[in-house]
Coordinates of C-alpha atoms in Angstrom, one line a residue:
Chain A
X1 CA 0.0 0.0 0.0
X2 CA 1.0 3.5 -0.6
X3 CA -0.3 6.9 0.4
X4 CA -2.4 8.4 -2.0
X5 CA -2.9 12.3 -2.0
X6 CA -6.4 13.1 -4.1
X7 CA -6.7 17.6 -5.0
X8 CA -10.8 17.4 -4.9
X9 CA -12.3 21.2 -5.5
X10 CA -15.7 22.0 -4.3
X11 CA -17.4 23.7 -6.8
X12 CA -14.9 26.1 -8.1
X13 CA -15.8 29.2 -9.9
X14 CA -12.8 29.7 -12.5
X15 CA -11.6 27.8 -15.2
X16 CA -8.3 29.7 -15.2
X17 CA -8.4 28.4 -11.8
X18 CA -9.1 24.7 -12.5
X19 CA -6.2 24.3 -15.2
X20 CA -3.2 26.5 -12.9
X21 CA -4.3 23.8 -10.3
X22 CA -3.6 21.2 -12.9
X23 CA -0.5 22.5 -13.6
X24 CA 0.7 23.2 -10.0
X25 CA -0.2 19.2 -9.4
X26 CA 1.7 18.3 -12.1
X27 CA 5.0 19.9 -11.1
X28 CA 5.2 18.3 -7.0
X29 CA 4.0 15.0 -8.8
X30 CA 0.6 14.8 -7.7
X31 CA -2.3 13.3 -10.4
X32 CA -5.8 12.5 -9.1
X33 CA -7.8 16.0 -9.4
X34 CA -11.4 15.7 -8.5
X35 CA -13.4 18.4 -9.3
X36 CA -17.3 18.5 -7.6
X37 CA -20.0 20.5 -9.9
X38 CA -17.3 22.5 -11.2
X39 CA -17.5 25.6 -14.0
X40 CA -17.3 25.0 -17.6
X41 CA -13.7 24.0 -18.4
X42 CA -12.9 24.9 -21.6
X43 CA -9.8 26.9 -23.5
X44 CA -8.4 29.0 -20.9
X45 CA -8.9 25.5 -18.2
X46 CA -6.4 23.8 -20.9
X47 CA -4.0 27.2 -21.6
X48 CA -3.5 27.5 -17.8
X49 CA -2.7 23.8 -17.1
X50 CA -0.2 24.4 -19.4
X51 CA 1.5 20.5 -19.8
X52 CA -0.5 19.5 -17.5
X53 CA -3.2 18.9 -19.7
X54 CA -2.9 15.4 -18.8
X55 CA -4.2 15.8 -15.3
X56 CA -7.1 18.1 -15.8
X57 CA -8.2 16.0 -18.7
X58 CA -8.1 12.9 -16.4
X59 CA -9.8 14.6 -13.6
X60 CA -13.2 12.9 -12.1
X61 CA -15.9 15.1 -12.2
X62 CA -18.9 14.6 -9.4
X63 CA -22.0 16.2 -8.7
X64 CA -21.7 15.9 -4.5
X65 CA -18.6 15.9 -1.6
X66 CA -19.4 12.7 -1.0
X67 CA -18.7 10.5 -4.5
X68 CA -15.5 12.7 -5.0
X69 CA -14.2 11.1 -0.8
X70 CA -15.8 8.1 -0.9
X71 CA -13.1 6.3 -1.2
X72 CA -10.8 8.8 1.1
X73 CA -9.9 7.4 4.9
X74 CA -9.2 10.9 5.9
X75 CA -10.8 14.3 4.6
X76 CA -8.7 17.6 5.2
X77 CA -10.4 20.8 4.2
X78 CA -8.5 23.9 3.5
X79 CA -9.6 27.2 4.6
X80 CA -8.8 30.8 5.1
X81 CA -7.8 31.9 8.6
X82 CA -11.6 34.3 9.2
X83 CA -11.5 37.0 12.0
X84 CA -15.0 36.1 12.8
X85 CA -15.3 33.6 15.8
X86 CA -18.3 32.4 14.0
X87 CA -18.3 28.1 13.8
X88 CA -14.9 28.3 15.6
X89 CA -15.9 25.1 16.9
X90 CA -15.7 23.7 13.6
X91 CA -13.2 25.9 12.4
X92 CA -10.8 25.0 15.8
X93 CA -8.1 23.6 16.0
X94 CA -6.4 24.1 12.5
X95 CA -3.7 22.8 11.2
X96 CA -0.8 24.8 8.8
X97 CA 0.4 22.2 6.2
X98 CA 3.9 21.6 7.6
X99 CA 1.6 19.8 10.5
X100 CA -0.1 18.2 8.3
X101 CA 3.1 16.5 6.9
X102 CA 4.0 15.3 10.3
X103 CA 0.8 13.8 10.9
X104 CA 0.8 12.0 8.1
X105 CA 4.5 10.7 7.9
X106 CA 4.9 6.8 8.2
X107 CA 1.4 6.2 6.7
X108 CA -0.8 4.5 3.8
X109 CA -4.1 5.1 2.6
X110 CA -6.1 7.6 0.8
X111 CA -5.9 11.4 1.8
X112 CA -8.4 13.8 0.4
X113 CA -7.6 17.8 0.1
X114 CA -10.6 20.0 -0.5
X115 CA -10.1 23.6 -1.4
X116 CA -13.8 25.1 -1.6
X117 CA -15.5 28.0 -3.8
X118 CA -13.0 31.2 -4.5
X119 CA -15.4 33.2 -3.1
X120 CA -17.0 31.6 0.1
X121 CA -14.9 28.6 0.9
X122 CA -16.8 25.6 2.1
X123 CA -20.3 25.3 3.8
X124 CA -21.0 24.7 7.2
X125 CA -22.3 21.1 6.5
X126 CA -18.9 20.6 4.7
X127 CA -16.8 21.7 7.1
X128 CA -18.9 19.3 9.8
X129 CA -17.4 16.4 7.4
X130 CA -13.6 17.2 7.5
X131 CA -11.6 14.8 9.8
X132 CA -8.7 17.9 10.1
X133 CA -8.6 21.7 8.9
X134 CA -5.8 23.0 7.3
X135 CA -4.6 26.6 7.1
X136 CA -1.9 28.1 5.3
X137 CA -0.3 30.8 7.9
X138 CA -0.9 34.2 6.0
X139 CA -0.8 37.9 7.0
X140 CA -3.9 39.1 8.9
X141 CA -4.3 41.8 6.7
X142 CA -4.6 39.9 3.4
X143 CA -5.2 36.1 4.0
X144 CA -7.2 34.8 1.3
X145 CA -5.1 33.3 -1.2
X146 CA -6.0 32.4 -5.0
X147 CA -7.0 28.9 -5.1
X148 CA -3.9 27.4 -7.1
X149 CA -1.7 29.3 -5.2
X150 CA -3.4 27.5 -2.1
X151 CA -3.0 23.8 -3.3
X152 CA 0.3 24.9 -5.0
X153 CA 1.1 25.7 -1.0
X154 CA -0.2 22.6 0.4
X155 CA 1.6 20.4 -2.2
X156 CA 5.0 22.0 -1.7
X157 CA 4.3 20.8 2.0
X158 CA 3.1 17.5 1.1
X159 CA 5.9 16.6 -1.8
X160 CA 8.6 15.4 0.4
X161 CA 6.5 13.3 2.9
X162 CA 7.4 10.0 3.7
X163 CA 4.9 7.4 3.7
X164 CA 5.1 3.9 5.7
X165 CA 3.0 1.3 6.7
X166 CA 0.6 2.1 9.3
X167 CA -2.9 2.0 7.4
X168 CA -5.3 4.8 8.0
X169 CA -8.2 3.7 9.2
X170 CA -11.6 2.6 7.0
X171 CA -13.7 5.7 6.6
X172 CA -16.2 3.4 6.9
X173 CA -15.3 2.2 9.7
X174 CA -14.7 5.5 11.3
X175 CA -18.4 6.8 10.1
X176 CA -19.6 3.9 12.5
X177 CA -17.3 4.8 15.0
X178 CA -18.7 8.0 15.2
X179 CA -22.5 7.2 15.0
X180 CA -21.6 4.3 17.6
X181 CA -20.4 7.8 20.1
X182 CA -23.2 9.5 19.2
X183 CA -25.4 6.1 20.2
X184 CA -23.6 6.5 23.3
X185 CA -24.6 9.8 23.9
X186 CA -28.3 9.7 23.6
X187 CA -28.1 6.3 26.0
X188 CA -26.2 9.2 28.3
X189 CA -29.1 12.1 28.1
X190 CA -26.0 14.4 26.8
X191 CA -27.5 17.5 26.6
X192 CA -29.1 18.4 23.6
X193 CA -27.9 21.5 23.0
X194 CA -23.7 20.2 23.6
X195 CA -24.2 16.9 21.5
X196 CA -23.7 18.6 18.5
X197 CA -20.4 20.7 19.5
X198 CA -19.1 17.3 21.3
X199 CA -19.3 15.3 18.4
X200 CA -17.6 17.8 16.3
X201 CA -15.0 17.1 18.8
X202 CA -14.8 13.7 18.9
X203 CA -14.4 13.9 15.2
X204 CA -11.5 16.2 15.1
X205 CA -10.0 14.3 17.7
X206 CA -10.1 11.0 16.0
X207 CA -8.8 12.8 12.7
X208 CA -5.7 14.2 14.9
X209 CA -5.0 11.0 15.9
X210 CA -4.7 9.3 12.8
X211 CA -6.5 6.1 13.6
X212 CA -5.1 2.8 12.7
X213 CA -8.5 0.2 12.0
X214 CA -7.6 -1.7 15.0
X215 CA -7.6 1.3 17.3
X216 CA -11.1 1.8 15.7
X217 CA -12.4 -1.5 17.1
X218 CA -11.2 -1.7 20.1
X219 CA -12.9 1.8 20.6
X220 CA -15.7 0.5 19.6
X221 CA -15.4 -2.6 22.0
X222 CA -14.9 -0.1 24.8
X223 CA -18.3 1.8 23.7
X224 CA -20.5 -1.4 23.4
X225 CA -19.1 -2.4 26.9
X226 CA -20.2 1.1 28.0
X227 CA -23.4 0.7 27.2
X228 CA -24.1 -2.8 28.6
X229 CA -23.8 -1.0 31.9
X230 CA -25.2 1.9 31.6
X231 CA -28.1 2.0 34.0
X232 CA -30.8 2.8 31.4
X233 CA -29.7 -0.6 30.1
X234 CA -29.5 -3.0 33.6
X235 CA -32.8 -1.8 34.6
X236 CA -33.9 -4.1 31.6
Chain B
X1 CA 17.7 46.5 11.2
X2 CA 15.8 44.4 10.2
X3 CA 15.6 41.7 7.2
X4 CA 13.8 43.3 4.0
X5 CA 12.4 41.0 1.2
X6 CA 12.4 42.5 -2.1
X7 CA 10.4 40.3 -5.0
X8 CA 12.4 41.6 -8.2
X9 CA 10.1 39.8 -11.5
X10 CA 12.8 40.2 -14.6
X11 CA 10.8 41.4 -17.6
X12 CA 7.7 39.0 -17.0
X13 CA 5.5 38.7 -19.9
X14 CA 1.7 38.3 -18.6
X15 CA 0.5 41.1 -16.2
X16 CA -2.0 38.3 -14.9
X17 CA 1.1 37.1 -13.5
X18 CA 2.4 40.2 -11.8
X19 CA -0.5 40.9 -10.4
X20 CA -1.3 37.4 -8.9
X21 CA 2.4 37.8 -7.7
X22 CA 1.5 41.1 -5.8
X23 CA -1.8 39.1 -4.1
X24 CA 0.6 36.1 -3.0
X25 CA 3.1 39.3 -1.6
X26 CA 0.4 40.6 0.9
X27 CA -0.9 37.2 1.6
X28 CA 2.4 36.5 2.9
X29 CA 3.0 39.7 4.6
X30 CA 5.4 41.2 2.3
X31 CA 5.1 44.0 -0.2
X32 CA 8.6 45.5 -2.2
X33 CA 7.8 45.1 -5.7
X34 CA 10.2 45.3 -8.2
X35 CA 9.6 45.0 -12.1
X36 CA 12.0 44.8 -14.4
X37 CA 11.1 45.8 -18.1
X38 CA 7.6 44.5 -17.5
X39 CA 4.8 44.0 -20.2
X40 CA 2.4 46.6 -20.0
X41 CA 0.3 46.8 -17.2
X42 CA -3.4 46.8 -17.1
X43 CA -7.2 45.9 -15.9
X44 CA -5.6 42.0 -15.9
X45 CA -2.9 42.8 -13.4
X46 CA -5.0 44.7 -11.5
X47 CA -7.8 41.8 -11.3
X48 CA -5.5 39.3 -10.6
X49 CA -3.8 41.1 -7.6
X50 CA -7.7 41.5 -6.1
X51 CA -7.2 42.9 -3.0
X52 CA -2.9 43.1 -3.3
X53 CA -3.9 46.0 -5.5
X54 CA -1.6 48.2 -3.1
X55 CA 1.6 45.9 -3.5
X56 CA 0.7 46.7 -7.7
X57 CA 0.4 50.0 -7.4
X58 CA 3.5 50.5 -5.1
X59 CA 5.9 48.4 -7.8
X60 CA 8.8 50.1 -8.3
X61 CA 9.8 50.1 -12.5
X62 CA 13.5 49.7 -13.5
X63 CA 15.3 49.2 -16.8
X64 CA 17.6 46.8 -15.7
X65 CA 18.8 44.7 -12.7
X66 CA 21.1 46.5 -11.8
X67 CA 19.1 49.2 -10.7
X68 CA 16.3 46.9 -9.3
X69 CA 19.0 45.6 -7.0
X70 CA 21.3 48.4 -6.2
X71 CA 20.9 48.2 -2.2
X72 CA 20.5 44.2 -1.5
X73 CA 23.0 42.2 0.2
X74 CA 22.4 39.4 -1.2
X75 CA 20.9 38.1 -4.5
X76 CA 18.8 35.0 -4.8
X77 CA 17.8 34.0 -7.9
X78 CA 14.9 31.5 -8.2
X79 CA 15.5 29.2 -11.3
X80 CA 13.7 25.3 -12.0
X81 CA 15.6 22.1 -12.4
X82 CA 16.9 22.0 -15.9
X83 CA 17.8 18.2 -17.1
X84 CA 20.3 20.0 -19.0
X85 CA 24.3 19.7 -17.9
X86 CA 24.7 23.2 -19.6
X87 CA 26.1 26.0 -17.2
X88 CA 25.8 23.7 -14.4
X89 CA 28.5 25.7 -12.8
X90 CA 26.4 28.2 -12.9
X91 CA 23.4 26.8 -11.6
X92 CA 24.7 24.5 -8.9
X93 CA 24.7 24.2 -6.0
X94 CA 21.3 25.1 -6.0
X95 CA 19.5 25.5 -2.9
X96 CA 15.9 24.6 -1.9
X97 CA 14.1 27.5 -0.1
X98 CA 13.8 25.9 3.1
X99 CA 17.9 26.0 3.0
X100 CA 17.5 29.6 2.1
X101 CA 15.4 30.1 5.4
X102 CA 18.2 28.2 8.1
X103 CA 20.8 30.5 5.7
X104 CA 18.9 33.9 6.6
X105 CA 17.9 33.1 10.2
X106 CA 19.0 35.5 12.2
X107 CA 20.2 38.4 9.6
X108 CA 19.3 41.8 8.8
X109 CA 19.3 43.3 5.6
X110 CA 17.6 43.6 2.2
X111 CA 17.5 40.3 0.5
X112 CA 16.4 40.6 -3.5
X113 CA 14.3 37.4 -4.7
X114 CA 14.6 37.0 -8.2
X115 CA 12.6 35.6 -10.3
X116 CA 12.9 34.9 -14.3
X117 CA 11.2 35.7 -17.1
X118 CA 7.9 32.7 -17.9
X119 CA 9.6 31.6 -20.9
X120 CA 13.2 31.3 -20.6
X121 CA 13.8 32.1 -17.2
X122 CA 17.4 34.1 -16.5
X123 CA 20.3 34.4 -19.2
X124 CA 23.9 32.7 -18.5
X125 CA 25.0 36.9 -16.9
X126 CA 22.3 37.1 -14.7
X127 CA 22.7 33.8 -13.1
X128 CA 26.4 35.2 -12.8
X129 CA 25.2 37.8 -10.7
X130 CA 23.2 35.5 -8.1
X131 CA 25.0 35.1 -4.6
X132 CA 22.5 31.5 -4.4
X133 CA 20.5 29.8 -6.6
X134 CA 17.1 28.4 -5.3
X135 CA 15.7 25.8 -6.8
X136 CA 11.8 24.5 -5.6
X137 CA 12.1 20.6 -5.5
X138 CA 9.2 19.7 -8.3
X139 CA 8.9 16.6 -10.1
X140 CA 11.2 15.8 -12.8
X141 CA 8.7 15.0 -15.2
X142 CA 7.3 18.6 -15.4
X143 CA 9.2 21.0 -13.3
X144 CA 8.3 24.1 -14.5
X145 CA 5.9 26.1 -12.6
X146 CA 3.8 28.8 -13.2
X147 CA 6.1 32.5 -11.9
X148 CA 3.3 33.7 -9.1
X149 CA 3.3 29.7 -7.7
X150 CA 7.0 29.7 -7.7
X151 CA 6.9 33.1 -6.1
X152 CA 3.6 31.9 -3.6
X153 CA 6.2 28.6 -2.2
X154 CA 9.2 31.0 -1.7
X155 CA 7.3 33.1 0.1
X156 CA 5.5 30.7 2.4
X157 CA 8.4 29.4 3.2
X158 CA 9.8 32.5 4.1
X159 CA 7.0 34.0 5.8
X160 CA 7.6 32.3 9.4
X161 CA 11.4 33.4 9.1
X162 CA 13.2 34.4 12.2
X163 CA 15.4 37.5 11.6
X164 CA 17.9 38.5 13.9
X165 CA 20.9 40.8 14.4
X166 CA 23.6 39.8 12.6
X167 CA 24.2 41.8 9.4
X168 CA 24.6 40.9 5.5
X169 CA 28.1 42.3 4.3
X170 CA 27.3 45.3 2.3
X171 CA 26.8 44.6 -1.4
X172 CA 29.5 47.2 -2.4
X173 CA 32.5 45.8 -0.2
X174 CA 31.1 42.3 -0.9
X175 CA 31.9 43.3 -5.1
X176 CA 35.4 44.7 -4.0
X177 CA 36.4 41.8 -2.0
X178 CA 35.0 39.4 -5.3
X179 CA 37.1 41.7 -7.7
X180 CA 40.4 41.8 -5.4
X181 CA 40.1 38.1 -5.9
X182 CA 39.8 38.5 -9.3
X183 CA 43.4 40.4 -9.0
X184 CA 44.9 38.0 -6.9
X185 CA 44.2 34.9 -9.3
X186 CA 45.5 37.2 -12.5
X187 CA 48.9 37.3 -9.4
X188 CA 49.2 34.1 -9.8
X189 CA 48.9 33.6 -13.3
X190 CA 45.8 31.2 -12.2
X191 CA 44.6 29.5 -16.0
X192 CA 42.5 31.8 -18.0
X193 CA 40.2 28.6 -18.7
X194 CA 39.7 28.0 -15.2
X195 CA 39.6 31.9 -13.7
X196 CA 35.8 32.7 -14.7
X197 CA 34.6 29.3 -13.3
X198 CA 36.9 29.6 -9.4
X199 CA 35.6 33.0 -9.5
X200 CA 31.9 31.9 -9.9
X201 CA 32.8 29.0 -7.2
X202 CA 34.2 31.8 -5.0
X203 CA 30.7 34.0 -5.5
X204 CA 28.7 31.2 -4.8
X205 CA 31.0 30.1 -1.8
X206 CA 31.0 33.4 -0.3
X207 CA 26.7 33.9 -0.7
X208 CA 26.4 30.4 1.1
X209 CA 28.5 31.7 3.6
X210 CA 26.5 34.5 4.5
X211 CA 29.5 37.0 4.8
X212 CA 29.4 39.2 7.7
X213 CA 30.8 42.5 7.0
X214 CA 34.5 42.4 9.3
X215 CA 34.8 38.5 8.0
X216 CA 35.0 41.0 4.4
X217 CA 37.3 43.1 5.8
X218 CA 39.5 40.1 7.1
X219 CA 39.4 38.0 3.9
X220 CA 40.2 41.4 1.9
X221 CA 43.2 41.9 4.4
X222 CA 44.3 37.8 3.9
X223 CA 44.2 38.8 0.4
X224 CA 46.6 42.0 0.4
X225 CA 49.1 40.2 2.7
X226 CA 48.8 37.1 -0.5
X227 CA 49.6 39.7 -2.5
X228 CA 52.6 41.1 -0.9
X229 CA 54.2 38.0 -0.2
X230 CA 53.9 37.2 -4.1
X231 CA 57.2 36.2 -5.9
X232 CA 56.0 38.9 -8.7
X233 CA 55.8 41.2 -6.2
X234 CA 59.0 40.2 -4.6
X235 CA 60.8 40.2 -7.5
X236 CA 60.3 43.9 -7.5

């Protein structure tokens, strides 16, 4: 197994864009662009990617997030730092790319990047799905980048990583991981109103960690034992 | 002091990439423009720079390097990987810019990064002129990136870059200490073949080195006392 790096851009806006994505790909050695309800790509998509035809020819074009990942055992979404404190909890913590690297060093599996719109970055729903966020350290003044110059960035970072052998766990594995929690937290009476921030959490948590699959079973072992004795359940 | 960036584009060709050069400036927190012979300049450059249209504006024109790089003490100039042996004596050792951040750590200064023009990058004199070479590691199989990426990964890298107190050896003593060394190898009747190449080695040597300005005045002193002690000079 090896570590796989897919570029997958959420609905983006410029065709210029699309093909100087392409191209920046192509020069750190990176292929599988996935591109999700994108703009029309037509002459200036090819004159941008320059040689890279190749790649934004080959890219897989999707109409949702979640055929363009589905085969992804991590998602990392790349945003702009925002002043606003709005969704920090979903924002919080981010990671800058050379972290990233770290994280990922000694392992295989399937990595997607997501760079969302030019002009509004990704939904709040989308950003719920990322395992990590990533963040490219810029001034405070002027911190939204161009898109290419974003994934040309992030590549850079990622070009001289060393993979290994320490699998990343299933996604689908971890999706029932993270329903199994939320199980756990209705059998609880979690408060409503915290369930949503705490599995957020959870989520982020788990992505920092880089699960291994076994990891992911054992946790699950440890939440079925929970709820065998949880009171709601020996009153049965 | 402190340690100045100055982005120095030689005659670029597409305003579209001068002004999404001056967005990835102020993204990064930097903002000395220089342009050298640029194509003309118009609505493109100024869309492409989007909010950077500051950085544009504040570009300082010049007719020839020279000019654009009359007070740096150093001169890095950013070139790709060729396959080609041609001039590598010229081009190597070539540095990757994460060297080029360890190199600066802890200087003050004004450092020029160059960049070439899109299509054929620097001629065989003005990679003579560099102090370092940088070189971003891209794959070999198509390692030419677009000029405002190149310019985005420098900066990046750059951007978290610790300066410090110790200062770059003034660009004027630097050229008489290069050109006394000239003198001393015509001394010693040093082969014509070989002089243009040592001196080159001696150029780059010195830009690794990150001269301080007494080690100049040392080395300049080593050389008169050479001189001196020459059995030309003896003779006399």
């Amino acid at each position: 197994m090896s570590l796989n790096f897919k570029v997958v851009l959420v609905e983006p806006l410029y065709q210029g864009n699309v093909g100087s994505v392409a191209r920046a790909m192509k020069n750190f050695g990176f292929s599988d662009l996935v591109l999700v309800n994108p703009c029309p790509l037509e002459g200036e998509a090819r004159a941008m990617s320059s040689h890279a035809r190749d790649v934004l020819e080959g890219a897989i074009i999707t109409s949702c997030i979640e055929d363009a990942v589905a085969d992804a055992n991590l998602l990392i979404g790349t945003t702009g730092i925002t002043g606003s404190k709005f969704d920090e909890h979903i924002r919080i913590p981010a990671h800058v790319p050379r972290e990233l690297k770290q994280h990922l060093q000694g392992s295989c599996g399937t990595v997607a990047l997501l760079f969302g719109r030019e002009n509004k970055g990704f939904t709040k729903d989308e950003l719920r799905m990322m395992d990590m966020i990533l963040t490219i350290p810029t001034s405070e003044i002027y911190p939204v980048m161009n898109l290419s110059h974003a994934v040309a960035v992030v590549l850079y970072e990622l070009s001289d990583i060393q993979p290994g052998e320490t699998p990343l766990a299933d996604p689908f594995d971890t999706k029932l991981l993270m329903e199994h929690f939320a199980q756990v937290l209705d059998n609880i009476d979690y408060p409503e109103h915290k369930k949503e921030k705490t599995e957020l959490m959870l989520k982020k948590i788990f992505g920092r960690a880089r699960l291994i699959p076994r990891e992911v079973q054992t946790l699950r072992g440890v939440l079925r034992r929970v709820q065998k004795n949880l009171v709601s359940d020996l009153k049965k």
